[in-house]
Short mmCIF file of C-alpha atoms in Angstrom, two decimals:
data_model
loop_
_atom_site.label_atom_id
_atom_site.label_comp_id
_atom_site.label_asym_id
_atom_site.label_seq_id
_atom_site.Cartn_x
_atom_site.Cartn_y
_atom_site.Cartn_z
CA UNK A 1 180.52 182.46 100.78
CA UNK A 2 180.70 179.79 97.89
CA UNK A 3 184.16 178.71 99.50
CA UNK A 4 182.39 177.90 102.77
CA UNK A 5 179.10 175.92 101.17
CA UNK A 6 182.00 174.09 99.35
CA UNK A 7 183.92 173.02 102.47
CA UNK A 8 180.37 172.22 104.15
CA UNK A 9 179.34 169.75 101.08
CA UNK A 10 182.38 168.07 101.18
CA UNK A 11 182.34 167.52 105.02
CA UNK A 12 179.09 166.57 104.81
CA UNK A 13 179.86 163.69 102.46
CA UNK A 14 182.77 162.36 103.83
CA UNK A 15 180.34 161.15 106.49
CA UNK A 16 177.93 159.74 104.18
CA UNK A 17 175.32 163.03 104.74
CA UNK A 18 173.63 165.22 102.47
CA UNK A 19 173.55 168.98 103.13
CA UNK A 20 171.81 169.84 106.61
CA UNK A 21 172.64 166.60 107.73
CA UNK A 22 169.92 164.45 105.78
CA UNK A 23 171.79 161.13 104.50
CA UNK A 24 172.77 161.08 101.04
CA UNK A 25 171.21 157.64 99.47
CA UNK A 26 173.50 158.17 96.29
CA UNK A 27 176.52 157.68 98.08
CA UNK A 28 175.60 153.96 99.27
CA UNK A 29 176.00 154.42 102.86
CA UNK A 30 174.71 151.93 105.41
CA UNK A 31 171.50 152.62 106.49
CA UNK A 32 172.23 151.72 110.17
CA UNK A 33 174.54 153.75 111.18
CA UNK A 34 173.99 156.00 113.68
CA UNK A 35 173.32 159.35 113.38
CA UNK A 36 175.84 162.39 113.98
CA UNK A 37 172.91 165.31 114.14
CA UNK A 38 170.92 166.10 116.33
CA UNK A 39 167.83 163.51 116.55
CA UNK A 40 165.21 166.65 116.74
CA UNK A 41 166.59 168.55 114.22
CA UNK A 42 166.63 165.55 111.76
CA UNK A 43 163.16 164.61 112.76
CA UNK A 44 161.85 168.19 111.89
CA UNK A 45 163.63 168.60 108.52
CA UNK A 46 162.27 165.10 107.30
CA UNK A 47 158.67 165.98 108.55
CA UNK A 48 158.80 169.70 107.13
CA UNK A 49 159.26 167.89 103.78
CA UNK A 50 156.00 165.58 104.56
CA UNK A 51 152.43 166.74 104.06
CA UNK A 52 151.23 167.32 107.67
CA UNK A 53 147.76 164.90 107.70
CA UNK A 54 150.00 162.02 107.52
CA UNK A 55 152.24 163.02 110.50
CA UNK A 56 150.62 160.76 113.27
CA UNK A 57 149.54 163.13 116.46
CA UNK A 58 148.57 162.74 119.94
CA UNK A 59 144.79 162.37 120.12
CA UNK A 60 144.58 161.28 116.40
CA UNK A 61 141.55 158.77 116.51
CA UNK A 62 141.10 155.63 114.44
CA UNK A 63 137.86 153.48 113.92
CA UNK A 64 139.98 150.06 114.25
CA UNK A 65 143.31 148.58 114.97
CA UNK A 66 144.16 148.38 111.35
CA UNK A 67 142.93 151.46 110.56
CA UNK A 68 146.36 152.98 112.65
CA UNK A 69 148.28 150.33 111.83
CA UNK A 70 148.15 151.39 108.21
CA UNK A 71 148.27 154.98 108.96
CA UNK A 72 151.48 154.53 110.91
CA UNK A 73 153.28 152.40 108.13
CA UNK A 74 152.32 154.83 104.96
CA UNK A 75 153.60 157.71 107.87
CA UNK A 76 157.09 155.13 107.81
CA UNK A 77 157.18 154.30 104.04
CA UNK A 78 157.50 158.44 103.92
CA UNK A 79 159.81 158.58 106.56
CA UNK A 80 161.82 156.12 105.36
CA UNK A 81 161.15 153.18 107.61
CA UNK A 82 159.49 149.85 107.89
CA UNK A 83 156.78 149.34 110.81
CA UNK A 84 155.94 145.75 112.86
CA UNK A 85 153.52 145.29 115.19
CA UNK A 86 155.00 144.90 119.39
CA UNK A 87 153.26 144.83 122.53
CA UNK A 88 149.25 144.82 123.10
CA UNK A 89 146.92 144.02 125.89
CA UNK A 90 144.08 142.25 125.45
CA UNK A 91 139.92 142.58 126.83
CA UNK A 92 138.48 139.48 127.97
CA UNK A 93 136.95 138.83 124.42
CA UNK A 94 139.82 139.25 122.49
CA UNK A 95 139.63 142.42 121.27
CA UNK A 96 143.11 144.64 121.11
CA UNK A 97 142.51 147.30 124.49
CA UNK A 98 146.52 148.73 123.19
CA UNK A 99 149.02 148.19 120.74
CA UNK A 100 152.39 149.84 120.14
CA UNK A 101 153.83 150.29 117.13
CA UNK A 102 157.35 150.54 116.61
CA UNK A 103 159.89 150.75 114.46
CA UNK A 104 161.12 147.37 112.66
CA UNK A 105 164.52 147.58 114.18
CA UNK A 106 163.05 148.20 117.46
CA UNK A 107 164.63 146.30 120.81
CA UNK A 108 167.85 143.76 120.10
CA UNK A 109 167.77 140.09 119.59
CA UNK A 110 168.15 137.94 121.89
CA UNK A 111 169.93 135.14 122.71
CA UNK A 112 170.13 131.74 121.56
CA UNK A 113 171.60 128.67 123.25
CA UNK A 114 172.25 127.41 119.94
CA UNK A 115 174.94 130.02 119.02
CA UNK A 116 177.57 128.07 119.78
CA UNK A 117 176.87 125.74 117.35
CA UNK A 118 176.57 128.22 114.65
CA UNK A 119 179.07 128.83 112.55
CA UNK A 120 177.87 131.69 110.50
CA UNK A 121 175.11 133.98 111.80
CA UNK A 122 172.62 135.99 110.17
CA UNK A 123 172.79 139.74 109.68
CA UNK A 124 171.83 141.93 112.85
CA UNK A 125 168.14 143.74 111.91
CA UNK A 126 167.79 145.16 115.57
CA UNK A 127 169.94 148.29 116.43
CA UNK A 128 167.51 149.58 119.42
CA UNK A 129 165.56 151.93 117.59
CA UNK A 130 162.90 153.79 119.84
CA UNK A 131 160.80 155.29 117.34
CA UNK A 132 157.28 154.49 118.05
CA UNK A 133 152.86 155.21 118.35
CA UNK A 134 151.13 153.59 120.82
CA UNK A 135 147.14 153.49 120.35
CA UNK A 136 144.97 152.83 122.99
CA UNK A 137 141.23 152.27 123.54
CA UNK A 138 139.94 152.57 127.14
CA UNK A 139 136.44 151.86 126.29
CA UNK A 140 135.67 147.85 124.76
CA UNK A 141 133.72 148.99 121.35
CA UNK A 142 134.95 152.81 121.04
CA UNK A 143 137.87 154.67 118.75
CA UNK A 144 141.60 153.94 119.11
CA UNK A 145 143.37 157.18 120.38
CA UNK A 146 147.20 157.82 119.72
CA UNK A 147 148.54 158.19 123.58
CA UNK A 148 152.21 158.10 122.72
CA UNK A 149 154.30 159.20 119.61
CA UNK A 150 158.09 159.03 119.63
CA UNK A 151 159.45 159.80 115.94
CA UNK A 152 162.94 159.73 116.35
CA UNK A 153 165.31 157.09 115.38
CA UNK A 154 168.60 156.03 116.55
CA UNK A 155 169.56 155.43 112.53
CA UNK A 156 169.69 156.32 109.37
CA UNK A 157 166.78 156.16 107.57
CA UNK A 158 166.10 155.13 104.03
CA UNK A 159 165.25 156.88 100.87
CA UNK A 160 162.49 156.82 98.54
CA UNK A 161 164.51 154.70 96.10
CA UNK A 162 164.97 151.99 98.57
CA UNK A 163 161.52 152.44 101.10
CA UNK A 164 159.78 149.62 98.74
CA UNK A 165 162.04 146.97 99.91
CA UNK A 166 160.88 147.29 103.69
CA UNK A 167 158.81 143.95 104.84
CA UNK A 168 155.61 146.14 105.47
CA UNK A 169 155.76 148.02 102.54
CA UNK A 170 155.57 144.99 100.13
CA UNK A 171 151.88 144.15 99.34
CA UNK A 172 150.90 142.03 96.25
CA UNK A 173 147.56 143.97 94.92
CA UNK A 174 144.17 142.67 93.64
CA UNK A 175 145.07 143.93 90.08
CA UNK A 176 148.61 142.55 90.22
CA UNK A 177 147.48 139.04 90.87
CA UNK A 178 144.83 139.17 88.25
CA UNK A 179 147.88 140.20 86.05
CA UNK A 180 150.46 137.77 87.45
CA UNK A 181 148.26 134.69 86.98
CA UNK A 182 147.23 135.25 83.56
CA UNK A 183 150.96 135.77 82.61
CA UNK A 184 151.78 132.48 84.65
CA UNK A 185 149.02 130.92 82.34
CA UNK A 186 149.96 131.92 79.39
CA UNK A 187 153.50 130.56 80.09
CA UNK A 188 155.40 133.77 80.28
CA UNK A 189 158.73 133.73 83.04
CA UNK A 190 158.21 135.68 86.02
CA UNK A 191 160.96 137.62 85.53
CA UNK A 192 159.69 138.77 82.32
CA UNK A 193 156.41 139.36 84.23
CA UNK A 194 157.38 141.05 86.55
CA UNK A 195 159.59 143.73 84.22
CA UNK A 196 156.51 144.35 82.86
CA UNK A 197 154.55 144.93 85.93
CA UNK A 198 156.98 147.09 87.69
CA UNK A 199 156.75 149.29 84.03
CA UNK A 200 153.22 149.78 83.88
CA UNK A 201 153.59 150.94 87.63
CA UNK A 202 155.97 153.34 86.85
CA UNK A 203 159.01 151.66 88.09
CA UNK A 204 160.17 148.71 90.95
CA UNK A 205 159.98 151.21 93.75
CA UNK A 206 156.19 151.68 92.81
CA UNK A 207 155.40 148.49 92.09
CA UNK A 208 154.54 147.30 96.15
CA UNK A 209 156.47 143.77 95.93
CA UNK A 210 159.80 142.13 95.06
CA UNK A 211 160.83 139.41 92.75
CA UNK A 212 160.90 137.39 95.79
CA UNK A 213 157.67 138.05 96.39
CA UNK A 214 156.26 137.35 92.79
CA UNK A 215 157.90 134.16 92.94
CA UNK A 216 156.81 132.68 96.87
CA UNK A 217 153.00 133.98 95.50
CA UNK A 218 153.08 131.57 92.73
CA UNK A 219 154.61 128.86 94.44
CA UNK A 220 151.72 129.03 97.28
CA UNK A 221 149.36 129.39 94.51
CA UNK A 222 151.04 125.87 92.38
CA UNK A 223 150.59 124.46 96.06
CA UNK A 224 147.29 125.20 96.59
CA UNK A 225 146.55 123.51 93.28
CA UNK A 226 148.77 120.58 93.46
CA UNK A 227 146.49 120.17 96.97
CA UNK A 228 143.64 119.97 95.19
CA UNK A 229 144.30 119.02 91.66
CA UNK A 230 145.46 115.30 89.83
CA UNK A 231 148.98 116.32 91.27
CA UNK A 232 147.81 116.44 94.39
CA UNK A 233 146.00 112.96 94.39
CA UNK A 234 148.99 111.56 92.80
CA UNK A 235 151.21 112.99 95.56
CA UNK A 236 148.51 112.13 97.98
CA UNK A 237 148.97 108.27 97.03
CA UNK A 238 152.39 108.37 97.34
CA UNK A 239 152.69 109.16 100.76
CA UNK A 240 149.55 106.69 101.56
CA UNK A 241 151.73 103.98 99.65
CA UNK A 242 155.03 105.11 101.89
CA UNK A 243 153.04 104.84 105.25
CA UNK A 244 152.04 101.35 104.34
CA UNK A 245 154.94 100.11 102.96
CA UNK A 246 158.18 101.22 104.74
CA UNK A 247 160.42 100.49 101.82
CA UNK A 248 158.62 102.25 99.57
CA UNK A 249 160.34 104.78 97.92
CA UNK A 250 159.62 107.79 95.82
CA UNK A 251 160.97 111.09 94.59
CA UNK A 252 159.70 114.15 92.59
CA UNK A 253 162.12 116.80 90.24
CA UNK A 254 160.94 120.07 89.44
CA UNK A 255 161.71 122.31 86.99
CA UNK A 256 162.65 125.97 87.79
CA UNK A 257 159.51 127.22 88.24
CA UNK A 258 158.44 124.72 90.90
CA UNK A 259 156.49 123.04 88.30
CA UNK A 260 156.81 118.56 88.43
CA UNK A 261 158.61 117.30 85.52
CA UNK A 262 159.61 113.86 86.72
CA UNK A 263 158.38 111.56 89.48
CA UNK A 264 159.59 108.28 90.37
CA UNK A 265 158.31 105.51 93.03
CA UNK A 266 159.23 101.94 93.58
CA UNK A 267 157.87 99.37 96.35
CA UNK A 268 159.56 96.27 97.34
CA UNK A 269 158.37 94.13 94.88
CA UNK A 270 159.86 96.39 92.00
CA UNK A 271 163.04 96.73 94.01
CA UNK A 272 163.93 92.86 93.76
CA UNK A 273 162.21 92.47 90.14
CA UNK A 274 165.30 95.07 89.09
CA UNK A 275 167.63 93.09 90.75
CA UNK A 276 166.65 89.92 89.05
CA UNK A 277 165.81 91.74 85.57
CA UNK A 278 167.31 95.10 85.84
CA UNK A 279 164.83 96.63 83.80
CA UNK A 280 162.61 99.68 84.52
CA UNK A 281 159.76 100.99 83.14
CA UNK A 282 158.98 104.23 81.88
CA UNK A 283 155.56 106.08 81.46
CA UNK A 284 156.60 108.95 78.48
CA UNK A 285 153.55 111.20 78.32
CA UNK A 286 155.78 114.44 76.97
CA UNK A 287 153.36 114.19 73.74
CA UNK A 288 151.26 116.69 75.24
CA UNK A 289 150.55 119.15 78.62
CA UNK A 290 148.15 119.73 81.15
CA UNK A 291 147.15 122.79 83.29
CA UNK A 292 150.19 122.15 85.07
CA UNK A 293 152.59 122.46 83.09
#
């Protein structure tokens, strides 16, 4: 008897999947593959290790859209999925009558006329999975229902240690931008930031965003500011000054954190002064910093 439990675990491996067939994360297969079980029997052993209130159900009712939406993707981030939002129709005010939601590798992509002219193409993320829940509400103003659930997929699924990384599974929290910024302020690298976020959660996989993530937040954010801010105007003038005068030119260098270091700008009149003089002059104003850096 320990001979043949032996033989199974090896077999089992060679294929890159755990004992009873669920895929073994350690072994760094691909996570698209498709499966050699049986879809129902993998779909049973996954939910009989789920608690069964978050296992969606036909006739499960939901006050709004969102409300099922995010039932459906905490359902996937314990699955081992990622969720996106497909089809809906529409009342005549707007308001969602049915939505399906499916798996993120749902359907295949389609194609481009531009392909030819491509020399390297981007990584597949369809394989033509038909996991899905489809809610629906028949009367304008009442509950969404759950009218169709499909829960098995067509691939391997992920595991807990790499669920985080899915697209609808990554959500910067209240409390983590409160964090972030004052650790932006204070002049501290996001990297190191971000280390110390994901350890006061507990780890990256609980931490709900990427370093990727972190770093697009703060660049919106420097954005927003620049918009609004004596960067901003200063940008804002430059590109009024352009407009007017087409041989007007200027450029701006950023440091690694997004943040302006350098900006030059010269008009016509500057351009033929340095050919005459070849001199240019230099506003130095390192002695101190503002807000920005």
């Amino acid at each position: 008897m320990q001979l043949q439990d032996t033989n199974e675990k090896s077999n089992s491996t060679q294929d890159g999947l755990g004992k009873h067939g669920r895929p073994d994360f350690g072994k760094g297969i691909d996570l698209n593959i498709s499966l050699n079980v049986d879809c129902n029997d993998n779909v049973q052993l996954i939910h009989s290790r789920m608690p069964e209130d978050i296992i969606p159900l036909l006739g499960m009712e939901f006050e709004t859209e969102e409300e099922a939406y995010n039932f459906y993707n905490n359902y996937a981030f314990n699955y081992g999925f990622s969720v996106r939002k497909s089809k809906a129709h529409l009342y005549s005010d707007g308001k969602v009558r049915d939505r399906i939601l499916v798996c993120s590798v749902e359907g295949k992509r389609g194609t481009d006329r531009r392909d030819a002219c491509i020399k390297t193409h981007r990584a597949e993320t369809r394989f033509g999975c038909l996991a899905k829940m489809k809610i629906s509400n028949y009367s304008n103003g009442g509950k969404y229902r759950v009218i169709e659930f499909v829960p098995g997929h067509t691939h391997v699924t992920s595991g807990p240690s790499m669920t985080h990384l899915f697209r609808s599974h990554r959500k910067i929290t209240t409390a983590s931008i409160a964090q972030a910024e004052m650790a932006d302020m204070s002049g501290i690298n996001p990297k190191e930031t971000l280390e110390f976020l994901s350890r006061q959660a507990g780890g990256h996989q609980n931490l709900g965003f990427t370093h990727v993530d972190y770093k697009n937040y703060l660049r919106s954010k420097r954005t927003r500011e620049m918009q609004s801010g004596d960067t901003g105007g200063v940008l804002e003038y430059l590109q009024k000054m352009q407009l007017n005068d087409p041989n007007f030119y200027h450029a701006i260098q950023v440091d690694i954190d997004d943040l302006i270091i350098n900006i030059f700008w010269a008009d016509a009149k500057m351009m033929v002064d340095y050919d005459y003089f070849g001199d240019v002059m230099c506003f130095d104003t390192t002695y101190r910093k503002n807000k920005e850096g």
